[in-house]
Amino acid sequence: MKMHLIYPGWPKLERQTEFHLPPHGPVVFAAEVPEDVEILFTDDNLEDTELDSSADLVALSVMLTCQLPRAFEIADAYKEIGVPVIMGGIAVMLHASEAELHADSIFLGEVEGRFGSVIQDMKNNCLQKKYDFLGDPPDISLVGTARRSILKNDLYNYRGVQMVDLMHASRGCRFNCMPCCVGYLGGKKLRARPLSKIIAEIESIPNNRLFLVDNSLAQDREWLKTLFTAMIPLKRKWISHPIMYDPEILELAARAGCWYVYQAVIDDSDTIRDRIRMLKDHGIGIEGTVLLGLDSHDDNYIKRLVDFLLEEEIDMAEFTILTPFPHTPIRKKLEKQNRILSNNWLEYTCDKVVFQPALLSPDKLQEMYHYAWDTFYQGGGHQLRMGNLFKKVIAKEMDDGTYLRYNPRRRRTFSAQSSTDDKY
Ligand code: B12
Ligand code: SF4
């Protein structure tokens, strides 16, 4: 049996340098596909998706709302040539009733321990319209090592620099931030994977540079201590979402290879200033994630925020516009106030104004988004700042002797010669 697994393309943030990370959802899903199913994988962001009429099943893995229009286009085209389509992933959970119109089957929820029987249904000609496990997550210990062998590694580099490999040590999030849909996806509490599985997965990845895509590394102090302590000997360098602001945890994170953190910057308060300084004190880089268009934001506020980031000399900043995604607290509020201006999912990219801001016109907010990117990156440029962050990781790697040891390009060169070189 042959399955064409596709990660539909999406429009990238205007002003941000375009780079592509290896898809994570598809490789975690692929680990659950029975071995007798041959997988043909296409990352539609980087390759032309060609319809394969010999496929027995098409699986679309859709993470973002703005991936949906392309996912529907591909699903419709495949249905026209008679190949059945199943869709899964975060955006399918958030937009189930729309997805149902384009797919033969939709899968809602996490897939571990559950896809074998879907394939069995397929073989028995009784694929169901909907497999609904939302709110019913499987045992977290079932999450195994992602099947990265389906990826074409050469695609994921930026001008010769290898991108990070993605992995996760936990699911769920106990916080409930207003622009976020993670709570709806079934995860209002932290679910940590067994340590042995996390370490085995990290060890299986030859790339020295990782992105721990866990929702938040600020949820459980004791777990973080155990995790980071176990990671120290692995000598990997990694990026993460926000981390717990606690000197002992940051010290351990740095020793475990924390390279830089996506730090939400919501204002220019002393709390945020202290967090930035704590990260710097531990030699951890910072990419500020800055959400524009909150009800307290006027143009002066946004200008002040950009000045603050420049004053604090953070390494990078990613500006986005508040976007009311389905099943988020902010969407509920804006719907109630009749402030949603567009439901065109192609505009839900976080760089377009799709709601009525409180203190600005939509046009002014759009202008301030451009102002923020242009002002922060003037003189230095996005690519130059990105280069500086890479210089930091190279310095760390040279320091602990891992720079060449885990060079993925070297792994490819020697892979045919010896199994030892294949790993290092
Ligand atoms: C990693 C990540 C990214 C990475 C993705 C990298 C990559 N190449 O994979 C990057 C950094 C690129 C990214 C970008 C963005 N992201 Co993001 N991201 C995430 C994050 C933290 C984790 C996703 C993940 O890997 N989960 C783990 C995997 C294993 O889970 P999964 O995909 O659900 O897969 C499971 C099942 O769904 C199932 N499955 C998956 N596919 C399929 C297919 C089939 C057929 C089946 C049966 C099952 C199945 O199997 C898997 C195992 O159970 C999520 C939050 C979250 N917790 O999900 C936000 C999230 C997806 N991101 C979000 C947002 C808003 C963004 C941005 C738009 C804005 C921003 N700045 O954050 C940008 C994109 C901007 C742009 N225009 O380019 C929102 C989505 C909102 C929406 N409705 O679109 C989320 C939910 C976070 C949030 N706060 O709400 N993101
Ligand atoms: S934004 Fe991050 S910390 Fe907040 S609820 Fe969502 S995943 Fe958790």
Coordinates of C-alpha atoms and ligand atoms in Angstrom, one line a residue:
M1 CA 0.0 0.0 0.0
K2 CA 1.3 3.5 -0.9
M3 CA 0.5 6.7 0.9
H4 CA 1.3 10.2 -0.4
L5 CA 1.9 12.3 2.7
I6 CA 1.8 16.1 2.0
Y7 CA 2.6 19.2 4.1
P8 CA 0.7 21.9 2.3
G9 CA 2.5 25.2 1.7
W10 CA 1.7 28.5 3.4
P11 CA 2.5 32.2 2.9
K12 CA 5.5 33.3 5.1
L13 CA 5.6 36.4 7.2
E14 CA 6.1 39.6 5.1
R15 CA 9.5 41.2 5.9
Q16 CA 10.9 38.0 7.6
T17 CA 13.8 36.3 5.7
E18 CA 12.2 33.2 4.2
F19 CA 13.6 30.0 5.7
H20 CA 12.1 26.5 6.1
L21 CA 12.3 24.2 9.1
P22 CA 11.8 20.5 8.7
P23 CA 8.1 19.7 9.2
H24 CA 7.5 18.3 12.6
G25 CA 3.8 17.1 12.7
P26 CA 4.3 14.9 9.5
V27 CA 7.3 13.1 10.9
V28 CA 5.7 12.4 14.3
F29 CA 2.6 11.2 12.5
A30 CA 4.7 9.1 10.1
A31 CA 6.1 7.2 13.0
E32 CA 2.6 5.8 13.6
V33 CA 2.1 4.6 10.0
P34 CA 2.4 0.8 9.8
E35 CA 5.6 -0.3 8.2
D36 CA 4.0 -2.1 5.3
V37 CA 2.7 1.3 4.1
E38 CA 5.1 2.9 1.7
I39 CA 5.3 6.7 2.3
L40 CA 6.0 9.3 -0.4
F41 CA 6.5 12.6 1.4
T42 CA 6.2 16.1 -0.2
D43 CA 6.8 19.4 1.6
D44 CA 4.7 21.6 -0.6
N45 CA 6.6 24.7 0.7
L46 CA 9.7 23.6 -1.1
E47 CA 8.7 21.1 -3.8
D48 CA 6.1 20.9 -6.5
T49 CA 3.4 18.6 -5.4
E50 CA 2.7 16.2 -8.2
L51 CA -0.4 14.1 -8.0
D52 CA 0.5 10.4 -7.9
S53 CA -2.4 8.4 -9.3
S54 CA -0.8 5.2 -8.1
A55 CA -1.2 6.2 -4.5
D56 CA -3.8 4.3 -2.5
L57 CA -4.3 7.0 0.1
V58 CA -3.4 10.7 0.4
A59 CA -2.7 12.0 3.9
L60 CA -2.6 15.8 4.4
S61 CA -0.9 17.1 7.6
V62 CA -2.1 20.6 8.3
M63 CA -0.7 22.7 11.1
L64 CA -1.8 26.3 10.4
T65 CA -5.1 27.9 9.5
C66 CA -3.3 29.6 6.5
Q67 CA -2.3 26.2 5.2
L68 CA -5.9 25.2 4.7
P69 CA -6.7 26.8 1.4
R70 CA -3.7 25.0 -0.2
A71 CA -4.7 21.7 1.6
F72 CA -8.2 21.9 0.2
E73 CA -6.8 22.6 -3.3
I74 CA -4.7 19.5 -3.1
A75 CA -7.5 17.4 -1.6
D76 CA -9.9 18.4 -4.3
A77 CA -7.5 17.6 -7.1
Y78 CA -6.7 14.2 -5.6
K79 CA -10.4 13.4 -5.1
E80 CA -11.0 14.3 -8.7
I81 CA -8.6 11.5 -9.8
G82 CA -10.2 9.1 -7.4
V83 CA -7.6 8.8 -4.7
P84 CA -9.1 8.9 -1.1
V85 CA -7.9 11.7 1.1
I86 CA -7.5 11.8 4.9
M87 CA -6.6 15.0 6.7
G88 CA -5.2 15.5 10.2
G89 CA -3.1 18.0 12.2
I90 CA -3.8 21.1 14.3
A91 CA -5.7 23.1 11.7
V92 CA -8.0 20.2 10.9
M93 CA -8.9 20.0 14.6
L94 CA -9.6 23.8 14.6
H95 CA -11.6 23.7 11.3
A96 CA -13.1 20.3 11.3
S97 CA -16.4 21.1 9.6
E98 CA -14.6 22.8 6.7
A99 CA -12.1 20.1 6.3
E100 CA -14.9 17.5 6.1
L101 CA -16.1 19.1 2.9
H102 CA -12.8 18.4 1.2
A103 CA -11.6 15.1 2.6
D104 CA -13.0 11.6 2.6
S105 CA -12.0 11.3 6.2
I106 CA -10.7 13.6 8.9
F107 CA -8.7 12.6 12.0
L108 CA -9.1 14.8 15.1
G109 CA -6.6 14.5 17.9
E110 CA -3.3 12.8 18.5
V111 CA -2.6 9.7 16.5
E112 CA -0.4 7.5 18.7
G113 CA -1.7 4.0 18.9
R114 CA -4.6 4.8 16.6
F115 CA -3.5 4.9 13.0
G116 CA -3.1 1.2 12.5
S117 CA -6.8 0.7 12.7
V118 CA -7.4 3.5 10.2
I119 CA -5.2 1.7 7.7
Q120 CA -7.1 -1.5 8.5
D121 CA -10.4 0.3 7.8
M122 CA -8.9 1.6 4.5
K123 CA -7.9 -1.9 3.5
N124 CA -11.4 -3.2 4.4
N125 CA -13.0 -0.5 2.3
C126 CA -14.7 1.1 5.3
L127 CA -12.7 4.3 5.9
Q128 CA -14.8 6.4 8.4
K129 CA -15.8 10.0 7.6
K130 CA -14.4 11.1 11.0
Y131 CA -12.1 9.7 13.6
D132 CA -12.7 11.9 16.6
F133 CA -10.3 11.7 19.6
L134 CA -10.3 15.4 20.5
G135 CA -10.0 15.9 24.2
D136 CA -8.9 12.2 24.6
P137 CA -5.1 12.2 24.3
P138 CA -3.4 8.8 24.2
D139 CA -0.9 7.7 26.8
I140 CA 2.1 10.1 26.3
S141 CA 4.5 7.2 26.7
L142 CA 3.3 5.9 23.3
V143 CA 5.0 8.9 21.6
G144 CA 8.0 7.4 19.9
T145 CA 10.9 8.8 17.9
A146 CA 9.7 10.7 14.9
R147 CA 10.3 9.2 11.5
R148 CA 12.7 11.8 10.0
S149 CA 13.9 9.4 7.3
I150 CA 11.0 10.5 5.1
L151 CA 12.5 14.0 4.9
K152 CA 14.8 15.1 2.1
N153 CA 17.4 16.7 4.4
D154 CA 19.1 18.8 1.7
L155 CA 16.0 21.0 1.5
Y156 CA 16.4 22.3 5.0
N157 CA 19.3 24.6 4.9
Y158 CA 19.6 28.3 4.5
R159 CA 22.5 29.3 2.1
G160 CA 24.4 26.2 3.1
V161 CA 23.7 26.5 6.8
Q162 CA 21.8 23.4 8.1
M163 CA 18.5 24.3 9.9
V164 CA 17.6 22.9 13.3
D165 CA 15.9 19.6 13.7
L166 CA 12.6 19.7 15.6
M167 CA 11.5 17.5 18.4
H168 CA 9.3 17.7 21.5
A169 CA 9.7 16.5 25.1
S170 CA 6.1 17.2 26.2
R171 CA 2.7 18.1 25.0
G172 CA 0.0 20.3 26.6
C173 CA 0.1 23.6 28.4
R174 CA -1.3 24.6 31.7
F175 CA -1.5 28.3 30.8
N176 CA -4.4 29.9 28.9
C177 CA -3.0 32.9 27.0
M178 CA -5.6 34.8 25.0
P179 CA -4.3 34.4 21.4
C180 CA -3.6 30.7 21.8
C181 CA -5.6 27.6 20.8
V182 CA -3.4 25.0 22.6
G183 CA -6.0 24.6 25.4
Y184 CA -8.7 23.6 22.9
L185 CA -6.4 21.1 21.2
G186 CA -6.7 19.0 24.3
G187 CA -3.8 20.0 26.4
K188 CA -4.6 22.1 29.5
K189 CA -2.0 20.2 31.5
L190 CA 1.6 19.4 30.9
R191 CA 2.1 15.8 29.6
A192 CA 5.8 15.0 29.7
R193 CA 7.2 12.1 27.7
P194 CA 9.3 9.5 29.6
L195 CA 12.8 10.8 29.9
S196 CA 14.3 7.6 28.3
K197 CA 12.3 8.2 25.2
I198 CA 13.3 11.9 25.0
I199 CA 17.0 11.0 25.3
A200 CA 16.7 8.2 22.8
E201 CA 15.1 10.5 20.3
I202 CA 17.8 13.2 20.8
E203 CA 20.5 10.6 20.4
S204 CA 18.9 9.4 17.2
I205 CA 19.2 12.9 15.6
P206 CA 22.7 13.5 14.0
N207 CA 22.1 17.2 13.8
N208 CA 23.8 19.1 16.6
R209 CA 21.2 21.9 16.5
L210 CA 17.6 21.3 17.7
F211 CA 14.4 23.2 18.3
L212 CA 12.5 21.9 21.3
V213 CA 9.0 22.8 20.1
D214 CA 7.3 22.2 23.4
N215 CA 4.6 24.8 24.0
S216 CA 6.3 26.2 27.1
L217 CA 9.4 25.2 29.2
A218 CA 8.0 27.1 32.1
Q219 CA 5.5 24.7 33.5
D220 CA 7.2 22.3 36.0
R221 CA 10.4 23.1 37.8
E222 CA 11.3 19.6 39.0
W223 CA 10.7 18.1 35.5
L224 CA 12.9 20.8 33.9
K225 CA 15.7 20.1 36.3
T226 CA 15.5 16.4 35.5
L227 CA 15.3 17.0 31.8
F228 CA 18.1 19.5 31.5
T229 CA 20.4 17.5 33.7
A230 CA 19.9 14.5 31.5
M231 CA 20.6 16.6 28.4
I232 CA 23.9 18.0 29.5
P233 CA 26.0 15.0 28.4
L234 CA 24.4 15.0 24.9
K235 CA 26.0 18.3 24.1
R236 CA 23.3 19.4 21.7
K237 CA 22.5 23.1 21.1
W238 CA 18.9 24.1 21.1
I239 CA 16.2 26.7 20.7
S240 CA 12.9 26.8 22.6
H241 CA 9.8 28.7 23.4
P242 CA 9.8 30.6 26.8
I243 CA 11.6 28.9 29.6
M244 CA 11.2 29.3 33.4
Y245 CA 12.8 32.4 34.8
D246 CA 14.6 30.9 37.7
P247 CA 18.4 31.2 38.1
E248 CA 18.9 27.5 38.8
I249 CA 16.8 26.4 35.8
L250 CA 18.5 28.9 33.5
E251 CA 21.9 27.7 34.7
L252 CA 21.0 24.1 33.9
A253 CA 19.4 25.1 30.6
A254 CA 22.6 26.8 29.5
R255 CA 24.7 23.8 30.5
A256 CA 22.3 21.6 28.6
G257 CA 22.9 23.6 25.5
C258 CA 20.2 26.3 25.4
W259 CA 21.2 28.5 22.4
Y260 CA 18.4 31.0 22.2
V261 CA 14.8 31.4 23.4
Y262 CA 11.7 32.9 21.8
Q263 CA 10.8 35.4 24.5
A264 CA 7.3 36.9 24.3
V265 CA 7.7 40.7 24.8
I266 CA 4.3 42.1 25.6
D267 CA 5.5 45.5 27.1
D268 CA 8.5 47.5 28.2
S269 CA 8.1 46.6 31.9
D270 CA 10.8 45.8 34.4
T271 CA 9.6 42.2 34.4
I272 CA 10.4 41.8 30.7
R273 CA 13.6 43.7 31.1
D274 CA 14.7 41.4 33.9
R275 CA 13.9 38.3 31.9
I276 CA 16.0 39.6 29.0
R277 CA 18.9 40.3 31.3
M278 CA 18.7 37.0 33.0
L279 CA 18.9 35.2 29.7
K280 CA 21.8 37.3 28.6
D281 CA 23.6 36.6 31.9
H282 CA 23.4 32.9 31.2
G283 CA 24.8 33.3 27.6
I284 CA 21.4 32.5 26.1
G285 CA 20.3 34.4 23.0
I286 CA 16.9 36.0 22.6
E287 CA 14.5 36.3 19.8
G288 CA 11.6 38.6 21.0
T289 CA 8.2 37.5 19.8
V290 CA 6.2 40.7 19.7
L291 CA 2.5 40.8 19.2
L292 CA 1.1 44.0 17.9
G293 CA -2.5 45.3 18.0
L294 CA -3.6 44.6 21.6
D295 CA -6.3 46.8 22.9
S296 CA -3.7 49.0 24.7
H297 CA -1.6 49.6 21.6
D298 CA -1.6 52.9 19.8
D299 CA 1.2 54.0 17.4
N300 CA 3.2 55.6 20.2
Y301 CA 3.1 52.5 22.3
I302 CA 4.4 50.4 19.4
K303 CA 7.2 52.9 18.7
R304 CA 8.2 52.7 22.4
L305 CA 8.2 48.9 22.3
V306 CA 10.5 48.9 19.3
D307 CA 12.9 51.4 21.0
F308 CA 12.9 49.1 24.1
L309 CA 14.0 46.1 22.1
L310 CA 16.8 48.1 20.5
E311 CA 17.8 49.5 23.9
E312 CA 17.9 46.1 25.4
E313 CA 19.9 44.8 22.4
I314 CA 18.0 41.6 21.9
D315 CA 19.4 39.4 19.1
M316 CA 16.3 39.2 16.9
A317 CA 12.7 40.1 16.9
E318 CA 9.7 38.6 15.2
F319 CA 6.8 41.0 15.0
T320 CA 3.3 39.6 14.3
I321 CA -0.2 41.1 14.3
L322 CA -2.7 39.8 16.8
T323 CA -4.8 37.2 14.8
P324 CA -8.1 35.8 16.1
F325 CA -7.6 32.1 15.3
P326 CA -10.6 29.8 15.8
H327 CA -11.0 28.3 19.3
T328 CA -8.9 31.0 21.0
P329 CA -10.1 33.3 23.9
I330 CA -9.4 36.4 21.8
R331 CA -11.6 35.2 19.0
K332 CA -14.5 34.7 21.3
K333 CA -14.0 38.3 22.7
L334 CA -13.7 39.9 19.2
E335 CA -16.7 38.0 17.8
K336 CA -18.8 39.2 20.7
Q337 CA -17.7 42.7 20.0
N338 CA -18.3 42.3 16.3
R339 CA -14.7 43.2 15.5
I340 CA -13.7 40.4 13.1
L341 CA -13.1 42.0 9.6
S342 CA -12.1 38.9 7.6
N343 CA -12.5 35.2 7.6
N344 CA -10.2 34.6 4.6
W345 CA -7.8 32.0 6.0
L346 CA -5.1 33.0 3.6
E347 CA -4.9 36.3 5.5
Y348 CA -4.5 34.5 8.8
T349 CA -0.7 34.6 8.5
C350 CA -0.1 37.0 11.5
D351 CA 1.2 39.7 9.2
K352 CA -2.2 41.1 8.2
V353 CA -4.9 43.0 10.1
V354 CA -8.1 40.9 10.1
F355 CA -9.9 42.6 13.0
Q356 CA -10.8 46.1 14.2
P357 CA -8.1 47.3 16.6
A358 CA -9.2 49.3 19.6
L359 CA -7.0 52.4 19.3
L360 CA -5.8 52.3 15.7
S361 CA -7.4 52.0 12.3
P362 CA -6.6 48.7 10.5
D363 CA -4.4 50.6 8.0
K364 CA -2.5 52.3 10.7
L365 CA -1.8 49.0 12.5
Q366 CA -0.6 47.5 9.2
E367 CA 1.7 50.5 8.8
M368 CA 3.0 50.1 12.3
Y369 CA 3.7 46.4 11.6
H370 CA 6.0 47.5 8.8
Y371 CA 7.4 50.3 10.9
A372 CA 8.4 47.7 13.6
W373 CA 10.2 45.4 11.2
D374 CA 11.9 48.2 9.3
T375 CA 13.0 50.1 12.4
F376 CA 14.3 47.2 14.4
Y377 CA 16.3 45.8 11.4
Q378 CA 17.5 49.1 10.0
G379 CA 21.3 49.2 9.6
G380 CA 21.8 45.5 10.7
G381 CA 19.3 43.7 8.5
H382 CA 17.4 40.5 9.4
Q383 CA 20.0 38.2 7.7
L384 CA 22.9 39.8 9.5
R385 CA 21.3 39.4 12.9
M386 CA 20.4 35.8 12.0
G387 CA 24.1 35.3 11.0
N388 CA 25.2 36.7 14.4
L389 CA 23.0 34.1 16.3
F390 CA 24.6 31.4 14.2
K391 CA 28.1 32.7 15.1
K392 CA 27.1 32.3 18.8
V393 CA 26.2 28.7 18.3
I394 CA 29.3 28.0 16.3
A395 CA 31.4 29.5 19.1
K396 CA 29.6 27.3 21.7
E397 CA 30.2 24.2 19.5
M398 CA 33.9 25.0 19.0
D399 CA 34.2 25.4 22.8
D400 CA 32.9 22.0 23.6
G401 CA 34.3 20.2 20.5
T402 CA 31.0 19.4 18.9
Y403 CA 31.3 21.7 15.8
L404 CA 32.6 19.1 13.4
R405 CA 31.4 16.0 15.3
Y406 CA 27.8 16.6 14.5
N407 CA 28.1 18.4 11.2
P408 CA 25.2 16.9 9.2
R409 CA 26.9 17.7 5.9
R410 CA 29.8 15.5 6.9
R411 CA 27.3 12.7 7.9
R412 CA 26.0 12.7 4.3
T413 CA 29.5 12.6 2.8
F414 CA 30.6 9.6 4.8
S415 CA 27.3 7.8 5.1
A416 CA 28.1 5.2 2.5
Q417 CA 31.5 4.3 4.1
S418 CA 31.0 3.4 7.7
S419 CA 28.2 3.2 10.2
T420 CA 30.3 5.2 12.7
D421 CA 30.7 8.1 10.3
D422 CA 27.1 7.9 9.6
K423 CA 26.3 9.0 13.1
Y424 CA 29.1 11.5 13.7
Ligands
B12_1 C1 6.4 24.1 16.0 C2 5.4 25.2 15.8 C3 5.7 26.1 14.7 C4 7.0 25.9 13.8 C5 6.7 24.8 12.8 C6 7.9 24.2 12.3 C7 7.6 23.0 11.4 N1 8.2 23.0 10.3 O1 7.0 22.0 11.9 C8 7.1 27.3 13.2 C9 8.1 28.1 14.1 C10 7.5 27.4 11.8 C11 5.8 27.9 13.5 C12 5.3 29.1 12.9 C13 4.1 29.7 13.2 N2 3.2 29.3 14.1 CO1 3.3 27.6 15.1 N3 3.4 26.2 16.3 C14 4.3 25.3 16.5 C15 3.8 24.5 17.8 C16 4.5 25.1 19.0 C17 4.1 23.0 17.8 C18 3.5 22.2 16.5 C19 4.0 20.8 16.7 O2 4.9 20.4 16.1 N4 3.3 20.0 17.5 C20 3.6 18.6 17.8 C21 3.1 17.7 16.7 C22 3.6 16.3 16.9 O3 1.7 17.7 16.8 P1 0.6 17.8 15.6 O4 1.2 18.6 14.5 O5 -0.7 18.1 16.1 O6 0.6 16.3 15.1 C23 0.0 15.3 15.8 C24 -1.5 15.0 15.3 O7 -2.1 16.2 14.9 C25 -1.4 14.0 14.3 N5 -1.3 14.4 12.9 C26 -0.5 15.4 12.3 N6 -0.6 15.4 11.0 C27 -1.5 14.4 10.7 C28 -2.0 14.0 9.4 C29 -2.9 12.9 9.4 C30 -3.4 12.4 8.1 C31 -3.3 12.3 10.6 C32 -4.3 11.1 10.6 C33 -2.8 12.7 11.9 C34 -1.9 13.8 11.9 O8 -0.2 13.3 14.5 C35 0.7 14.0 15.4 C36 1.0 13.1 16.6 O9 -0.1 12.8 17.4 C37 2.3 24.8 17.8 C38 1.6 24.7 19.1 C39 1.2 23.2 19.4 N7 1.2 22.8 20.6 O10 0.8 22.5 18.5 C40 2.2 26.2 17.2 C41 1.0 26.6 16.4 C42 0.7 25.6 15.4 N8 1.5 27.8 15.6 C43 0.7 28.8 15.5 C44 1.0 30.0 14.9 C45 0.0 31.1 15.1 C46 2.2 30.2 14.2 C47 2.5 31.4 13.3 C48 1.4 31.6 12.3 C49 2.7 32.7 14.0 C50 3.8 32.7 15.0 N9 4.6 33.6 14.9 O11 3.8 31.8 15.9 C51 3.8 31.0 12.6 C52 3.8 31.0 11.1 C53 4.0 32.4 10.5 C54 4.1 32.4 9.0 N10 3.2 33.0 8.3 O12 5.0 31.9 8.5 C55 -0.6 28.4 16.2 C56 -1.6 28.0 15.1 C57 -2.7 28.9 14.9 C58 -3.5 28.6 13.6 N11 -4.7 28.3 13.8 O13 -2.9 28.7 12.5 C59 -0.2 27.2 17.2 C60 -1.3 26.2 17.5 C61 0.3 27.9 18.5 C62 -0.7 28.8 19.2 N12 -0.2 29.6 20.1 O14 -1.9 28.8 19.1 N13 5.0 27.2 14.4
SF4_2 S1 0.8 30.9 24.3 FE1 2.2 29.3 24.9 S2 2.2 29.5 27.2 FE2 0.4 30.5 26.5 S3 -1.2 29.0 26.5 FE3 -0.4 28.9 24.5 S4 1.2 27.4 24.5 FE4 0.8 27.9 26.6

